[in-house]
């Protein structure tokens, strides 16, 4: 049974880009894990597991109805050597009884999201893209995730503008005073907000001449995140979704 189920889960994880799928009993025991890591067989009600993001998602899922997701944002996950991970869980109920069934949990790593950001980073030498979360940022290159950069004026400006007025874009200045074209879009899922941003030095864009067209496409997914930035050469017009800069 396991051999057949394992192959089906492998295909599911490869298609959707999740790192692991875990099945939990009503008592909080991990009875299946595709990766068979340290959390396989763990009792989530006992130390050192009960305060992990996995346990938090499992507890939330057990209290919710079928099909209602619970989520723990990216955070260091001790049992995986402190690697950052995001968990999404949902309950599995028998006979429609909330709280009496088990749960399944999906784990997502920053590497998956960062991999989707790479395509925009490859467009120009000064291009960069990232997903800004609560105290961290996911990059389009290794190490994929870092603590937030409080000394980066562009990142802090994006966070503030996104919080105050939502999606937008414009020309900002980096710590060296250089002009940088930046566009961002807010993404909210189950009460957790991220800001997806893309940027490139304005001098590099202008130097390409009025006849060249620049397209920067940012796609990131835990969950189906996408951001497009379109620059039309010679017109100084920049479009992000419905926003015209």
PDB file of C-alpha atoms in Angstrom:
ATOM      1  CA  UNK A   1       0.000   0.000   0.000  1.00  0.00           C
ATOM      2  CA  UNK A   2       2.797   2.380   0.899  1.00  0.00           C
ATOM      3  CA  UNK A   3       4.668   1.740  -2.358  1.00  0.00           C
ATOM      4  CA  UNK A   4       1.594   2.655  -4.407  1.00  0.00           C
ATOM      5  CA  UNK A   5       0.717   5.668  -2.273  1.00  0.00           C
ATOM      6  CA  UNK A   6       4.308   6.918  -2.235  1.00  0.00           C
ATOM      7  CA  UNK A   7       4.487   7.058  -6.038  1.00  0.00           C
ATOM      8  CA  UNK A   8       1.220   9.019  -6.207  1.00  0.00           C
ATOM      9  CA  UNK A   9       2.447  11.514  -3.618  1.00  0.00           C
ATOM     10  CA  UNK A  10       5.764  11.898  -5.452  1.00  0.00           C
ATOM     11  CA  UNK A  11       3.908  12.891  -8.618  1.00  0.00           C
ATOM     12  CA  UNK A  12       1.701  15.322  -6.677  1.00  0.00           C
ATOM     13  CA  UNK A  13       4.683  17.009  -5.007  1.00  0.00           C
ATOM     14  CA  UNK A  14       6.595  17.304  -8.276  1.00  0.00           C
ATOM     15  CA  UNK A  15       3.619  18.888 -10.066  1.00  0.00           C
ATOM     16  CA  UNK A  16       2.772  21.406  -7.351  1.00  0.00           C
ATOM     17  CA  UNK A  17       6.240  22.052  -5.950  1.00  0.00           C
ATOM     18  CA  UNK A  18       5.640  21.124  -2.311  1.00  0.00           C
ATOM     19  CA  UNK A  19       8.513  19.717  -0.260  1.00  0.00           C
ATOM     20  CA  UNK A  20       6.560  17.153   1.749  1.00  0.00           C
ATOM     21  CA  UNK A  21       3.102  15.792   2.537  1.00  0.00           C
ATOM     22  CA  UNK A  22       2.341  14.457   6.006  1.00  0.00           C
ATOM     23  CA  UNK A  23      -0.655  12.581   7.418  1.00  0.00           C
ATOM     24  CA  UNK A  24      -1.552  12.938  11.108  1.00  0.00           C
ATOM     25  CA  UNK A  25      -3.774  10.940  13.428  1.00  0.00           C
ATOM     26  CA  UNK A  26      -6.413  12.648  15.644  1.00  0.00           C
ATOM     27  CA  UNK A  27      -3.928  12.254  18.520  1.00  0.00           C
ATOM     28  CA  UNK A  28      -1.281  14.258  16.660  1.00  0.00           C
ATOM     29  CA  UNK A  29       0.988  11.442  15.569  1.00  0.00           C
ATOM     30  CA  UNK A  30       2.681  11.757  12.153  1.00  0.00           C
ATOM     31  CA  UNK A  31       1.921   8.397  10.528  1.00  0.00           C
ATOM     32  CA  UNK A  32       3.037   9.268   6.989  1.00  0.00           C
ATOM     33  CA  UNK A  33       5.688  11.533   5.511  1.00  0.00           C
ATOM     34  CA  UNK A  34       6.935  11.376   1.950  1.00  0.00           C
ATOM     35  CA  UNK A  35      10.404  12.531   3.032  1.00  0.00           C
ATOM     36  CA  UNK A  36      10.628  10.244   6.092  1.00  0.00           C
ATOM     37  CA  UNK A  37      12.495  12.918   8.010  1.00  0.00           C
ATOM     38  CA  UNK A  38      12.732  13.492  11.745  1.00  0.00           C
ATOM     39  CA  UNK A  39       9.064  14.431  11.943  1.00  0.00           C
ATOM     40  CA  UNK A  40       7.972  11.006  10.638  1.00  0.00           C
ATOM     41  CA  UNK A  41       6.451   9.203  13.633  1.00  0.00           C
ATOM     42  CA  UNK A  42       6.628  12.307  15.826  1.00  0.00           C
ATOM     43  CA  UNK A  43       4.126  12.986  18.605  1.00  0.00           C
ATOM     44  CA  UNK A  44       3.135  16.607  18.044  1.00  0.00           C
ATOM     45  CA  UNK A  45       1.706  16.908  21.549  1.00  0.00           C
ATOM     46  CA  UNK A  46       5.106  16.269  23.132  1.00  0.00           C
ATOM     47  CA  UNK A  47       8.435  18.068  23.189  1.00  0.00           C
ATOM     48  CA  UNK A  48      10.275  19.075  21.099  1.00  0.00           C
ATOM     49  CA  UNK A  49       7.382  19.161  18.626  1.00  0.00           C
ATOM     50  CA  UNK A  50       4.452  20.836  20.339  1.00  0.00           C
ATOM     51  CA  UNK A  51       5.568  24.411  19.624  1.00  0.00           C
ATOM     52  CA  UNK A  52       6.736  23.843  16.035  1.00  0.00           C
ATOM     53  CA  UNK A  53       4.871  25.374  13.055  1.00  0.00           C
ATOM     54  CA  UNK A  54       3.840  21.836  12.076  1.00  0.00           C
ATOM     55  CA  UNK A  55       2.119  21.294  15.429  1.00  0.00           C
ATOM     56  CA  UNK A  56       0.479  24.719  15.294  1.00  0.00           C
ATOM     57  CA  UNK A  57      -1.022  23.983  11.885  1.00  0.00           C
ATOM     58  CA  UNK A  58      -2.151  20.524  13.009  1.00  0.00           C
ATOM     59  CA  UNK A  59      -3.954  21.937  16.051  1.00  0.00           C
ATOM     60  CA  UNK A  60      -5.653  24.628  13.974  1.00  0.00           C
ATOM     61  CA  UNK A  61      -6.694  22.153  11.291  1.00  0.00           C
ATOM     62  CA  UNK A  62      -8.267  19.783  13.814  1.00  0.00           C
ATOM     63  CA  UNK A  63     -10.561  22.577  15.023  1.00  0.00           C
ATOM     64  CA  UNK A  64     -11.762  23.566  11.557  1.00  0.00           C
ATOM     65  CA  UNK A  65     -14.248  22.049   9.161  1.00  0.00           C
ATOM     66  CA  UNK A  66     -13.290  20.004   6.088  1.00  0.00           C
ATOM     67  CA  UNK A  67     -11.682  22.032   3.316  1.00  0.00           C
ATOM     68  CA  UNK A  68     -10.783  24.982   5.552  1.00  0.00           C
ATOM     69  CA  UNK A  69      -7.012  25.514   5.471  1.00  0.00           C
ATOM     70  CA  UNK A  70      -4.777  26.516   8.332  1.00  0.00           C
ATOM     71  CA  UNK A  71      -1.392  28.057   7.628  1.00  0.00           C
ATOM     72  CA  UNK A  72       1.851  28.897   9.409  1.00  0.00           C
ATOM     73  CA  UNK A  73       4.013  31.475   7.650  1.00  0.00           C
ATOM     74  CA  UNK A  74       7.655  30.885   6.757  1.00  0.00           C
ATOM     75  CA  UNK A  75       9.755  30.380   9.894  1.00  0.00           C
ATOM     76  CA  UNK A  76      12.833  28.348  10.892  1.00  0.00           C
ATOM     77  CA  UNK A  77      11.836  24.714  11.405  1.00  0.00           C
ATOM     78  CA  UNK A  78      14.086  23.159  14.043  1.00  0.00           C
ATOM     79  CA  UNK A  79      13.564  19.493  13.153  1.00  0.00           C
ATOM     80  CA  UNK A  80      14.812  20.281   9.635  1.00  0.00           C
ATOM     81  CA  UNK A  81      18.040  21.809  10.890  1.00  0.00           C
ATOM     82  CA  UNK A  82      16.498  25.263  11.221  1.00  0.00           C
ATOM     83  CA  UNK A  83      15.626  25.524   7.523  1.00  0.00           C
ATOM     84  CA  UNK A  84      12.739  27.883   6.794  1.00  0.00           C
ATOM     85  CA  UNK A  85       9.411  26.295   5.896  1.00  0.00           C
ATOM     86  CA  UNK A  86       5.742  27.157   5.452  1.00  0.00           C
ATOM     87  CA  UNK A  87       3.001  24.700   6.446  1.00  0.00           C
ATOM     88  CA  UNK A  88      -0.567  24.411   5.141  1.00  0.00           C
ATOM     89  CA  UNK A  89      -2.932  21.952   6.797  1.00  0.00           C
ATOM     90  CA  UNK A  90      -6.509  20.741   6.506  1.00  0.00           C
ATOM     91  CA  UNK A  91      -8.580  18.360   8.562  1.00  0.00           C
ATOM     92  CA  UNK A  92      -9.661  14.849   7.603  1.00  0.00           C
ATOM     93  CA  UNK A  93     -12.963  14.111   9.323  1.00  0.00           C
ATOM     94  CA  UNK A  94     -14.777  10.866   9.805  1.00  0.00           C
ATOM     95  CA  UNK A  95     -18.556  11.035   9.531  1.00  0.00           C
ATOM     96  CA  UNK A  96     -18.377  14.840   9.413  1.00  0.00           C
ATOM     97  CA  UNK A  97     -17.300  15.174  13.050  1.00  0.00           C
ATOM     98  CA  UNK A  98     -15.017  18.153  13.594  1.00  0.00           C
ATOM     99  CA  UNK A  99     -12.099  17.523  15.942  1.00  0.00           C
ATOM    100  CA  UNK A 100     -12.282  13.732  15.755  1.00  0.00           C
ATOM    101  CA  UNK A 101     -10.434  13.184  12.499  1.00  0.00           C
ATOM    102  CA  UNK A 102      -6.809  13.501  11.532  1.00  0.00           C
ATOM    103  CA  UNK A 103      -5.184  16.006   9.218  1.00  0.00           C
ATOM    104  CA  UNK A 104      -2.896  16.274   6.239  1.00  0.00           C
ATOM    105  CA  UNK A 105      -0.186  18.924   6.051  1.00  0.00           C
ATOM    106  CA  UNK A 106       1.848  20.241   3.117  1.00  0.00           C
ATOM    107  CA  UNK A 107       5.291  21.756   3.614  1.00  0.00           C
ATOM    108  CA  UNK A 108       6.649  24.432   1.265  1.00  0.00           C
ATOM    109  CA  UNK A 109      10.268  25.639   1.173  1.00  0.00           C
ATOM    110  CA  UNK A 110      11.643  29.039   0.089  1.00  0.00           C
ATOM    111  CA  UNK A 111      13.660  27.345  -2.663  1.00  0.00           C
ATOM    112  CA  UNK A 112      10.461  26.591  -4.586  1.00  0.00           C
ATOM    113  CA  UNK A 113       9.218  30.178  -4.417  1.00  0.00           C
ATOM    114  CA  UNK A 114      12.654  31.597  -5.104  1.00  0.00           C
ATOM    115  CA  UNK A 115      12.989  29.399  -8.164  1.00  0.00           C
ATOM    116  CA  UNK A 116       9.980  31.133  -9.717  1.00  0.00           C
ATOM    117  CA  UNK A 117      11.573  34.521  -9.131  1.00  0.00           C
ATOM    118  CA  UNK A 118      14.738  33.597 -11.022  1.00  0.00           C
ATOM    119  CA  UNK A 119      13.274  34.290 -14.458  1.00  0.00           C
ATOM    120  CA  UNK A 120      12.944  38.004 -13.739  1.00  0.00           C
ATOM    121  CA  UNK A 121      16.443  38.179 -12.264  1.00  0.00           C
ATOM    122  CA  UNK A 122      17.832  36.805 -15.515  1.00  0.00           C
ATOM    123  CA  UNK A 123      16.417  39.649 -17.587  1.00  0.00           C
ATOM    124  CA  UNK A 124      18.903  42.377 -16.623  1.00  0.00           C
ATOM    125  CA  UNK A 125      22.143  42.697 -14.676  1.00  0.00           C
ATOM    126  CA  UNK A 126      20.528  44.952 -12.101  1.00  0.00           C
ATOM    127  CA  UNK A 127      17.201  43.099 -11.983  1.00  0.00           C
ATOM    128  CA  UNK A 128      16.086  41.691  -8.649  1.00  0.00           C
ATOM    129  CA  UNK A 129      12.853  40.225  -7.375  1.00  0.00           C
ATOM    130  CA  UNK A 130      11.723  39.095  -3.970  1.00  0.00           C
ATOM    131  CA  UNK A 131       8.787  38.196  -1.761  1.00  0.00           C
ATOM    132  CA  UNK A 132       8.659  40.263   1.415  1.00  0.00           C
ATOM    133  CA  UNK A 133       7.077  38.579   4.416  1.00  0.00           C
ATOM    134  CA  UNK A 134       6.900  39.304   8.123  1.00  0.00           C
ATOM    135  CA  UNK A 135      10.554  39.773   9.033  1.00  0.00           C
ATOM    136  CA  UNK A 136      12.023  37.922   6.063  1.00  0.00           C
ATOM    137  CA  UNK A 137      12.493  38.095   2.318  1.00  0.00           C
ATOM    138  CA  UNK A 138      12.521  35.304  -0.261  1.00  0.00           C
ATOM    139  CA  UNK A 139      15.008  35.903  -3.067  1.00  0.00           C
ATOM    140  CA  UNK A 140      15.326  34.716  -6.652  1.00  0.00           C
ATOM    141  CA  UNK A 141      18.750  33.220  -5.917  1.00  0.00           C
ATOM    142  CA  UNK A 142      20.432  31.175  -3.188  1.00  0.00           C
ATOM    143  CA  UNK A 143      20.281  31.285  -0.225  1.00  0.00           C
ATOM    144  CA  UNK A 144      16.628  31.849  -1.218  1.00  0.00           C
ATOM    145  CA  UNK A 145      15.568  33.309   2.122  1.00  0.00           C
ATOM    146  CA  UNK A 146      17.047  35.883   4.484  1.00  0.00           C
ATOM    147  CA  UNK A 147      16.065  37.999   7.430  1.00  0.00           C
ATOM    148  CA  UNK A 148      14.506  41.325   6.430  1.00  0.00           C
ATOM    149  CA  UNK A 149      17.029  44.065   5.608  1.00  0.00           C
ATOM    150  CA  UNK A 150      16.176  47.091   7.806  1.00  0.00           C
ATOM    151  CA  UNK A 151      19.057  49.050   6.266  1.00  0.00           C
ATOM    152  CA  UNK A 152      17.767  48.652   2.696  1.00  0.00           C
ATOM    153  CA  UNK A 153      15.851  51.888   1.899  1.00  0.00           C
ATOM    154  CA  UNK A 154      14.027  50.396  -1.092  1.00  0.00           C
ATOM    155  CA  UNK A 155      12.813  47.353   0.805  1.00  0.00           C
ATOM    156  CA  UNK A 156      11.615  49.456   3.724  1.00  0.00           C
ATOM    157  CA  UNK A 157       9.894  51.922   1.379  1.00  0.00           C
ATOM    158  CA  UNK A 158       8.103  49.080  -0.424  1.00  0.00           C
ATOM    159  CA  UNK A 159       6.920  47.597   2.873  1.00  0.00           C
ATOM    160  CA  UNK A 160       5.597  50.959   4.071  1.00  0.00           C
ATOM    161  CA  UNK A 161       3.902  51.870   0.786  1.00  0.00           C
ATOM    162  CA  UNK A 162       2.325  48.424   0.454  1.00  0.00           C
ATOM    163  CA  UNK A 163       0.989  48.667   4.000  1.00  0.00           C
ATOM    164  CA  UNK A 164      -0.367  52.177   3.457  1.00  0.00           C
ATOM    165  CA  UNK A 165      -1.767  52.014  -0.069  1.00  0.00           C
ATOM    166  CA  UNK A 166      -1.501  48.449  -1.420  1.00  0.00           C
ATOM    167  CA  UNK A 167      -0.208  47.682  -4.921  1.00  0.00           C
ATOM    168  CA  UNK A 168       1.894  50.225  -6.750  1.00  0.00           C
ATOM    169  CA  UNK A 169       5.223  51.179  -8.216  1.00  0.00           C
ATOM    170  CA  UNK A 170       7.551  54.015  -9.069  1.00  0.00           C
ATOM    171  CA  UNK A 171      11.128  55.196  -9.063  1.00  0.00           C
ATOM    172  CA  UNK A 172      12.925  54.895  -5.716  1.00  0.00           C
ATOM    173  CA  UNK A 173      16.522  55.545  -4.700  1.00  0.00           C
ATOM    174  CA  UNK A 174      18.843  52.890  -3.296  1.00  0.00           C
ATOM    175  CA  UNK A 175      21.367  53.469  -0.502  1.00  0.00           C
ATOM    176  CA  UNK A 176      23.848  54.872  -3.061  1.00  0.00           C
ATOM    177  CA  UNK A 177      21.336  57.369  -4.419  1.00  0.00           C
ATOM    178  CA  UNK A 178      20.764  55.526  -7.726  1.00  0.00           C
ATOM    179  CA  UNK A 179      17.302  55.562  -9.301  1.00  0.00           C
ATOM    180  CA  UNK A 180      15.611  52.169  -9.340  1.00  0.00           C
ATOM    181  CA  UNK A 181      12.342  51.290 -11.058  1.00  0.00           C
ATOM    182  CA  UNK A 182      10.277  49.233  -8.632  1.00  0.00           C
ATOM    183  CA  UNK A 183       6.837  47.612  -8.839  1.00  0.00           C
ATOM    184  CA  UNK A 184       5.068  45.606  -6.150  1.00  0.00           C
ATOM    185  CA  UNK A 185       1.852  43.758  -5.502  1.00  0.00           C
ATOM    186  CA  UNK A 186       0.369  42.591  -2.208  1.00  0.00           C
ATOM    187  CA  UNK A 187      -0.828  39.005  -1.828  1.00  0.00           C
ATOM    188  CA  UNK A 188      -2.930  37.884   1.147  1.00  0.00           C
ATOM    189  CA  UNK A 189      -3.816  34.301   1.990  1.00  0.00           C
ATOM    190  CA  UNK A 190      -5.582  33.180   5.188  1.00  0.00           C
ATOM    191  CA  UNK A 191      -4.722  36.430   6.945  1.00  0.00           C
ATOM    192  CA  UNK A 192      -1.023  36.387   6.046  1.00  0.00           C
ATOM    193  CA  UNK A 193       0.203  39.148   3.741  1.00  0.00           C
ATOM    194  CA  UNK A 194       3.190  39.075   1.412  1.00  0.00           C
ATOM    195  CA  UNK A 195       4.508  41.718  -0.958  1.00  0.00           C
ATOM    196  CA  UNK A 196       5.912  40.515  -4.298  1.00  0.00           C
ATOM    197  CA  UNK A 197       8.308  43.070  -5.786  1.00  0.00           C
ATOM    198  CA  UNK A 198      10.506  43.451  -8.854  1.00  0.00           C
ATOM    199  CA  UNK A 199      13.110  46.084  -9.580  1.00  0.00           C
ATOM    200  CA  UNK A 200      15.808  47.176 -12.020  1.00  0.00           C
ATOM    201  CA  UNK A 201      18.142  50.172 -12.279  1.00  0.00           C
ATOM    202  CA  UNK A 202      16.547  52.928 -14.328  1.00  0.00           C
ATOM    203  CA  UNK A 203      19.854  53.766 -16.026  1.00  0.00           C
ATOM    204  CA  UNK A 204      20.101  50.236 -17.412  1.00  0.00           C
ATOM    205  CA  UNK A 205      16.561  50.344 -18.760  1.00  0.00           C
ATOM    206  CA  UNK A 206      17.069  53.707 -20.455  1.00  0.00           C
ATOM    207  CA  UNK A 207      20.425  52.642 -21.920  1.00  0.00           C
ATOM    208  CA  UNK A 208      18.783  49.899 -23.951  1.00  0.00           C
ATOM    209  CA  UNK A 209      17.307  52.458 -26.330  1.00  0.00           C
ATOM    210  CA  UNK A 210      13.775  53.347 -27.264  1.00  0.00           C
ATOM    211  CA  UNK A 211      13.398  50.437 -29.671  1.00  0.00           C
ATOM    212  CA  UNK A 212      13.853  47.660 -27.105  1.00  0.00           C
ATOM    213  CA  UNK A 213      11.080  46.227 -25.003  1.00  0.00           C
ATOM    214  CA  UNK A 214      11.641  45.062 -21.410  1.00  0.00           C
ATOM    215  CA  UNK A 215       9.396  42.456 -19.852  1.00  0.00           C
ATOM    216  CA  UNK A 216       9.955  41.391 -16.245  1.00  0.00           C
ATOM    217  CA  UNK A 217       7.680  38.516 -15.157  1.00  0.00           C
ATOM    218  CA  UNK A 218       7.604  37.449 -11.529  1.00  0.00           C
ATOM    219  CA  UNK A 219       5.661  34.280 -10.592  1.00  0.00           C
ATOM    220  CA  UNK A 220       5.741  32.858  -7.031  1.00  0.00           C
ATOM    221  CA  UNK A 221       3.368  30.110  -5.638  1.00  0.00           C
ATOM    222  CA  UNK A 222       2.301  28.656  -2.216  1.00  0.00           C
ATOM    223  CA  UNK A 223       0.568  29.718  -3.376  1.00  0.00           C
ATOM    224  CA  UNK A 224      -0.132  30.823  -6.936  1.00  0.00           C
ATOM    225  CA  UNK A 225       1.516  34.247  -6.756  1.00  0.00           C
ATOM    226  CA  UNK A 226       2.165  36.248  -9.920  1.00  0.00           C
ATOM    227  CA  UNK A 227       3.423  39.703 -10.727  1.00  0.00           C
ATOM    228  CA  UNK A 228       4.076  41.286 -14.120  1.00  0.00           C
ATOM    229  CA  UNK A 229       6.056  44.426 -14.895  1.00  0.00           C
ATOM    230  CA  UNK A 230       5.977  45.728 -18.474  1.00  0.00           C
ATOM    231  CA  UNK A 231       8.136  48.561 -19.754  1.00  0.00           C
ATOM    232  CA  UNK A 232       7.484  50.061 -23.181  1.00  0.00           C
ATOM    233  CA  UNK A 233      10.702  51.594 -24.568  1.00  0.00           C
ATOM    234  CA  UNK A 234      10.597  55.295 -25.407  1.00  0.00           C
ATOM    235  CA  UNK A 235       7.279  55.992 -23.684  1.00  0.00           C
ATOM    236  CA  UNK A 236       8.388  56.007 -20.037  1.00  0.00           C
ATOM    237  CA  UNK A 237       5.244  54.018 -19.246  1.00  0.00           C
ATOM    238  CA  UNK A 238       5.311  51.104 -16.832  1.00  0.00           C
ATOM    239  CA  UNK A 239       2.384  48.787 -16.188  1.00  0.00           C
ATOM    240  CA  UNK A 240       1.828  46.505 -13.196  1.00  0.00           C
ATOM    241  CA  UNK A 241      -1.488  44.710 -13.360  1.00  0.00           C
ATOM    242  CA  UNK A 242      -4.041  47.542 -13.305  1.00  0.00           C
ATOM    243  CA  UNK A 243      -1.466  50.092 -12.168  1.00  0.00           C
ATOM    244  CA  UNK A 244       0.192  52.461 -14.624  1.00  0.00           C
ATOM    245  CA  UNK A 245       3.415  54.123 -13.497  1.00  0.00           C
TER     246      UNK A 245
END
